[in-house]
Amino acid sequence: NALTGSPGDCQPCPCPEQTSCAQVPVTGEVVCTNCPPGRRGTRCEICDDGFYGDPLGRNGIARPCTVCDCHGNVDPNAVGVCDHLTGRCLKCLYHTEGDHCQHCQQGYYGNALDQNANKCKPCSCNPAGTAGDLDDCHPHSGQCFCLGHVTGRDCGHCRIGYFNLRPGQGCERCNCNPIGSSS
Amino acid sequence: PRPDITPLPAGTHLLFAQSGKIEHIPLESQGMKKSEAKTLLHLPGMVVIAVAYDCVDKMVYWTDITGPSISRASLSGGEPVAIVRADLESPEGIAIDHLGRNMFWTDSMRDRIEVAALDGSKRRVLFDTELVNPRPIVADPANGHLYWADWNRDAPKIETSYMDGTNRKILVKDNLGLPNGLTYDPRTSLLCWADAGTRKVECMSPSQGDRRKVVEGIQYPFGIASSGRNLYYTDWRRDAVLAVDRSAGKEMEEFLPQKRSRLYGIATAYAQCPSGQNYCAVN
């Protein structure tokens, strides 16, 4: 029974690190049966789930299989976490995105490399004081893009010296007479 | 490449997935015949997660997350055939209704449970709401019930419904963590699960709700299957199949595959189908 590990015609197995092989009965194809850690495939040429690389260099320079690198933003209980060749992370959590879950998603801001689950927070730009998209804010500071004389991270209030935040228009100057007022 | 199968000797077997292959271990009354364990199918391009068995036609079914696809092959020789290829993202659980001749599967990225005939035709979404990380699914064809688990860290649960999708309800929601494996034993009517968060194997009769712990302090279970007095689960830390005696409540045996890598789903390939009648056969 060729599926129990006897190499065909007593030739050495064409498998890395002298690991074993077996010969499929009908087709005579030789399959490596005990690939080195992190590898699978008929010649151990593909990385196991949870790893990425190109151990035999079939698609360019040989790259050993290394653990998926998603900056801790994928669940350890998940499978199929990264692409076995490119390492692109496929299941980013906590509103992160990017090939290695290294950015916050569009519509969120913060540091995707932080430890806490609240690393990427929603922009939630104030509709009254924001110019343009309410999902558009600076990816790190979260600063929304405000209308004239409006301030605050979420463009929620008027700058000092201004008042009357009107949706779509911004704030008006106070125009207090400097002689009679304290501010 | 066309992987092939060695016809299985008579008797009941365990089938389990290990990255690019499906392995089998013959069972005897006390446990695993470890020296006769062999590779059943080499599937080098696939990452096989869930495995299930149709005892009528003696075919093994499995899900592959790289295609992604759902495929099957006959245990008596023959090529694997992909029967579902479209509209899948991360199929991580599969169950066979050998009486109704249907299969059910979970998809953890599309957040759905679907049903189709065993050849992949007549496909229909059964549930697409309130599922976050659905993974294991099992069928009780004799009574027409379906059971599945969701390892959503915010609200893990084990649910049930009739096989037509009606009467969906939560069976277990307290004291769960990561219920990765689920198995139903028709002989004893026991639903058992393995949880990598609570690190326990527990069982319950769904009709009575009498939940009890079988073992605790286990490492990291993924899949679980039952046969006779034992439960068999695959473990991500030990890279092994462990046999647990359900009544004694302790680990009896350990099987370490030749290739030391992660193990995934496990299923029992019964020598004979469990008894039961298909009440829908006339329709």
CSV table of C-alpha atoms in Angstrom, one decimal, chain A:
chain,number,residue,atom,x,y,z
A,1,ASN,CA,0.0,0.0,0.0
A,2,ALA,CA,1.8,3.0,-1.3
A,3,LEU,CA,0.0,5.4,1.0
A,4,THR,CA,1.9,4.2,4.1
A,5,GLY,CA,5.2,5.8,3.4
A,6,SER,CA,7.3,3.7,1.2
A,7,PRO,CA,9.1,5.8,-1.5
A,8,GLY,CA,8.6,4.7,-5.1
A,9,ASP,CA,11.4,2.6,-6.6
A,10,CYS,CA,13.6,3.1,-3.5
A,11,GLN,CA,14.6,6.6,-4.6
A,12,PRO,CA,15.2,9.2,-1.9
A,13,CYS,CA,12.1,11.3,-1.2
A,14,PRO,CA,12.2,14.7,-2.9
A,15,CYS,CA,11.3,16.3,0.4
A,16,PRO,CA,13.0,19.0,2.4
A,17,GLU,CA,15.1,18.1,5.4
A,18,GLN,CA,15.0,14.4,4.4
A,19,THR,CA,11.4,14.1,5.5
A,20,SER,CA,9.2,11.2,4.3
A,21,CYS,CA,7.0,10.7,1.3
A,22,ALA,CA,4.5,8.3,-0.1
A,23,GLN,CA,3.4,7.4,-3.6
A,24,VAL,CA,-0.3,7.7,-4.6
A,25,PRO,CA,-1.4,4.3,-6.1
A,26,VAL,CA,-3.2,5.2,-9.3
A,27,THR,CA,-1.2,8.2,-10.5
A,28,GLY,CA,2.2,7.3,-9.1
A,29,GLU,CA,2.5,10.8,-7.9
A,30,VAL,CA,4.9,11.3,-5.0
A,31,VAL,CA,3.6,13.3,-2.1
A,32,CYS,CA,5.7,14.5,0.9
A,33,THR,CA,4.0,13.3,4.1
A,34,ASN,CA,5.9,14.9,6.9
A,35,CYS,CA,6.8,18.4,5.9
A,36,PRO,CA,9.0,20.5,8.2
A,37,PRO,CA,7.0,22.7,10.7
A,38,GLY,CA,4.9,25.4,9.1
A,39,ARG,CA,4.8,23.8,5.6
A,40,ARG,CA,2.5,21.6,3.5
A,41,GLY,CA,2.0,20.6,-0.1
A,42,THR,CA,3.3,17.8,-2.3
A,43,ARG,CA,6.8,19.1,-2.0
A,44,CYS,CA,6.3,21.2,1.2
A,45,GLU,CA,6.2,24.3,-1.0
A,46,ILE,CA,3.2,26.0,0.6
A,47,CYS,CA,3.0,27.5,4.1
A,48,ASP,CA,0.5,26.0,6.6
A,49,ASP,CA,-2.5,28.0,7.8
A,50,GLY,CA,-1.3,30.7,10.2
A,51,PHE,CA,2.0,31.2,8.3
A,52,TYR,CA,3.1,32.9,5.1
A,53,GLY,CA,6.1,32.8,2.8
A,54,ASP,CA,7.5,30.9,-0.2
A,55,PRO,CA,9.8,28.2,1.2
A,56,LEU,CA,10.9,26.9,-2.2
A,57,GLY,CA,10.9,30.2,-4.0
A,58,ARG,CA,8.3,29.2,-6.5
A,59,ASN,CA,7.2,32.9,-6.9
A,60,GLY,CA,10.5,34.8,-6.6
A,61,ILE,CA,13.1,34.7,-3.9
A,62,ALA,CA,12.6,31.9,-1.3
A,63,ARG,CA,11.1,33.2,1.9
A,64,PRO,CA,10.8,30.9,4.9
A,65,CYS,CA,7.4,30.4,6.4
A,66,THR,CA,6.8,32.8,9.2
A,67,VAL,CA,3.9,33.4,11.5
A,68,CYS,CA,1.2,35.7,10.2
A,69,ASP,CA,2.0,39.3,11.3
A,70,CYS,CA,-1.2,41.2,12.0
A,71,HIS,CA,0.0,43.3,14.9
A,72,GLY,CA,-2.3,41.4,17.3
A,73,ASN,CA,-5.4,42.6,15.5
A,74,VAL,CA,-6.7,39.2,14.5
A,75,ASP,CA,-8.4,36.7,16.8
A,76,PRO,CA,-6.1,33.8,18.0
A,77,ASN,CA,-9.1,31.5,17.7
A,78,ALA,CA,-9.7,32.3,14.0
A,79,VAL,CA,-8.5,30.3,11.0
A,80,GLY,CA,-7.4,31.6,7.6
A,81,VAL,CA,-6.0,34.7,9.2
A,82,CYS,CA,-3.5,35.6,6.4
A,83,ASP,CA,-2.7,34.8,2.8
A,84,HIS,CA,-0.2,31.9,2.8
A,85,LEU,CA,1.9,33.6,0.1
A,86,THR,CA,1.8,37.3,0.6
A,87,GLY,CA,1.0,37.4,4.3
A,88,ARG,CA,-1.8,39.9,3.7
A,89,CYS,CA,-4.1,39.8,6.8
A,90,LEU,CA,-7.6,38.7,6.0
A,91,LYS,CA,-9.5,39.1,9.2
A,92,CYS,CA,-8.6,42.4,10.8
A,93,LEU,CA,-10.5,43.3,14.0
A,94,TYR,CA,-11.1,46.5,16.1
A,95,HIS,CA,-11.8,48.6,13.0
A,96,THR,CA,-8.2,48.2,11.7
A,97,GLU,CA,-7.3,47.5,8.1
A,98,GLY,CA,-4.3,47.2,5.8
A,99,ASP,CA,-2.1,44.3,4.8
A,100,HIS,CA,-1.0,43.9,8.4
A,101,CYS,CA,-4.0,45.5,10.1
A,102,GLN,CA,-1.7,48.4,10.8
A,103,HIS,CA,-4.1,51.3,10.0
A,104,CYS,CA,-7.5,52.4,11.4
A,105,GLN,CA,-10.3,52.0,8.9
A,106,GLN,CA,-11.8,54.8,6.9
A,107,GLY,CA,-14.1,56.6,9.3
A,108,TYR,CA,-12.0,55.8,12.4
A,109,TYR,CA,-8.9,57.3,14.0
A,110,GLY,CA,-6.3,56.3,16.5
A,111,ASN,CA,-3.2,54.1,16.7
A,112,ALA,CA,-3.9,50.6,15.2
A,113,LEU,CA,-0.8,49.3,17.0
A,114,ASP,CA,-2.2,50.1,20.5
A,115,GLN,CA,-2.9,47.3,22.9
A,116,ASN,CA,-6.5,48.1,23.9
A,117,ALA,CA,-9.6,47.1,22.0
A,118,ASN,CA,-10.6,50.8,21.7
A,119,LYS,CA,-7.6,51.6,19.5
A,120,CYS,CA,-9.6,52.9,16.5
A,121,LYS,CA,-12.5,55.2,17.5
A,122,PRO,CA,-15.1,56.5,15.1
A,123,CYS,CA,-14.6,60.0,13.6
A,124,SER,CA,-18.2,60.9,14.5
A,125,CYS,CA,-17.7,64.4,13.1
A,126,ASN,CA,-20.4,66.9,14.2
A,127,PRO,CA,-22.8,67.4,11.2
A,128,ALA,CA,-23.3,71.1,12.1
A,129,GLY,CA,-19.7,72.2,12.1
A,130,THR,CA,-18.0,69.8,9.6
A,131,ALA,CA,-17.1,70.6,6.0
A,132,GLY,CA,-17.5,67.6,3.7
A,133,ASP,CA,-17.8,64.0,4.8
A,134,LEU,CA,-18.7,63.1,8.4
A,135,ASP,CA,-16.5,60.0,8.1
A,136,ASP,CA,-13.4,61.9,7.1
A,137,CYS,CA,-11.0,62.8,9.9
A,138,HIS,CA,-7.3,62.7,10.4
A,139,PRO,CA,-6.3,59.0,10.8
A,140,HIS,CA,-4.3,59.6,14.0
A,141,SER,CA,-5.6,62.7,15.7
A,142,GLY,CA,-9.1,62.3,14.6
A,143,GLN,CA,-9.4,66.0,13.7
A,144,CYS,CA,-12.4,66.5,11.6
A,145,PHE,CA,-12.4,69.2,8.8
A,146,CYS,CA,-14.3,72.2,10.2
A,147,LEU,CA,-16.3,75.0,8.6
A,148,GLY,CA,-15.2,78.6,9.1
A,149,HIS,CA,-14.3,79.6,12.7
A,150,VAL,CA,-15.4,76.2,14.1
A,151,THR,CA,-13.1,74.2,16.3
A,152,GLY,CA,-12.9,71.0,18.4
A,153,ARG,CA,-11.8,67.6,17.2
A,154,ASP,CA,-15.3,66.9,16.1
A,155,CYS,CA,-16.0,70.5,14.9
A,156,GLY,CA,-18.6,70.8,17.6
A,157,HIS,CA,-18.2,74.4,18.8
A,158,CYS,CA,-17.1,77.9,17.9
A,159,ARG,CA,-13.6,79.3,18.3
A,160,ILE,CA,-13.1,81.9,21.0
A,161,GLY,CA,-14.4,85.2,19.7
A,162,TYR,CA,-17.1,83.5,17.7
A,163,PHE,CA,-20.6,82.3,18.2
A,164,ASN,CA,-23.8,80.9,16.6
A,165,LEU,CA,-22.7,77.7,14.9
A,166,ARG,CA,-25.1,77.3,12.0
A,167,PRO,CA,-25.2,74.0,10.1
A,168,GLY,CA,-23.3,74.3,6.9
A,169,GLN,CA,-22.2,77.8,7.6
A,170,GLY,CA,-19.8,78.0,10.5
A,171,CYS,CA,-19.6,80.6,13.3
A,172,GLU,CA,-20.0,84.4,13.4
A,173,ARG,CA,-17.6,86.8,15.0
A,174,CYS,CA,-18.7,88.2,18.4
A,175,ASN,CA,-17.8,91.7,17.5
A,176,CYS,CA,-17.9,92.8,21.1
A,177,ASN,CA,-16.9,96.4,21.6
A,178,PRO,CA,-13.4,96.2,23.2
A,179,ILE,CA,-14.1,99.3,25.3
A,180,GLY,CA,-17.3,97.9,27.0
A,181,SER,CA,-16.6,94.2,27.2
A,182,SER,CA,-14.3,91.9,29.2
A,183,SER,CA,-13.8,89.4,26.4
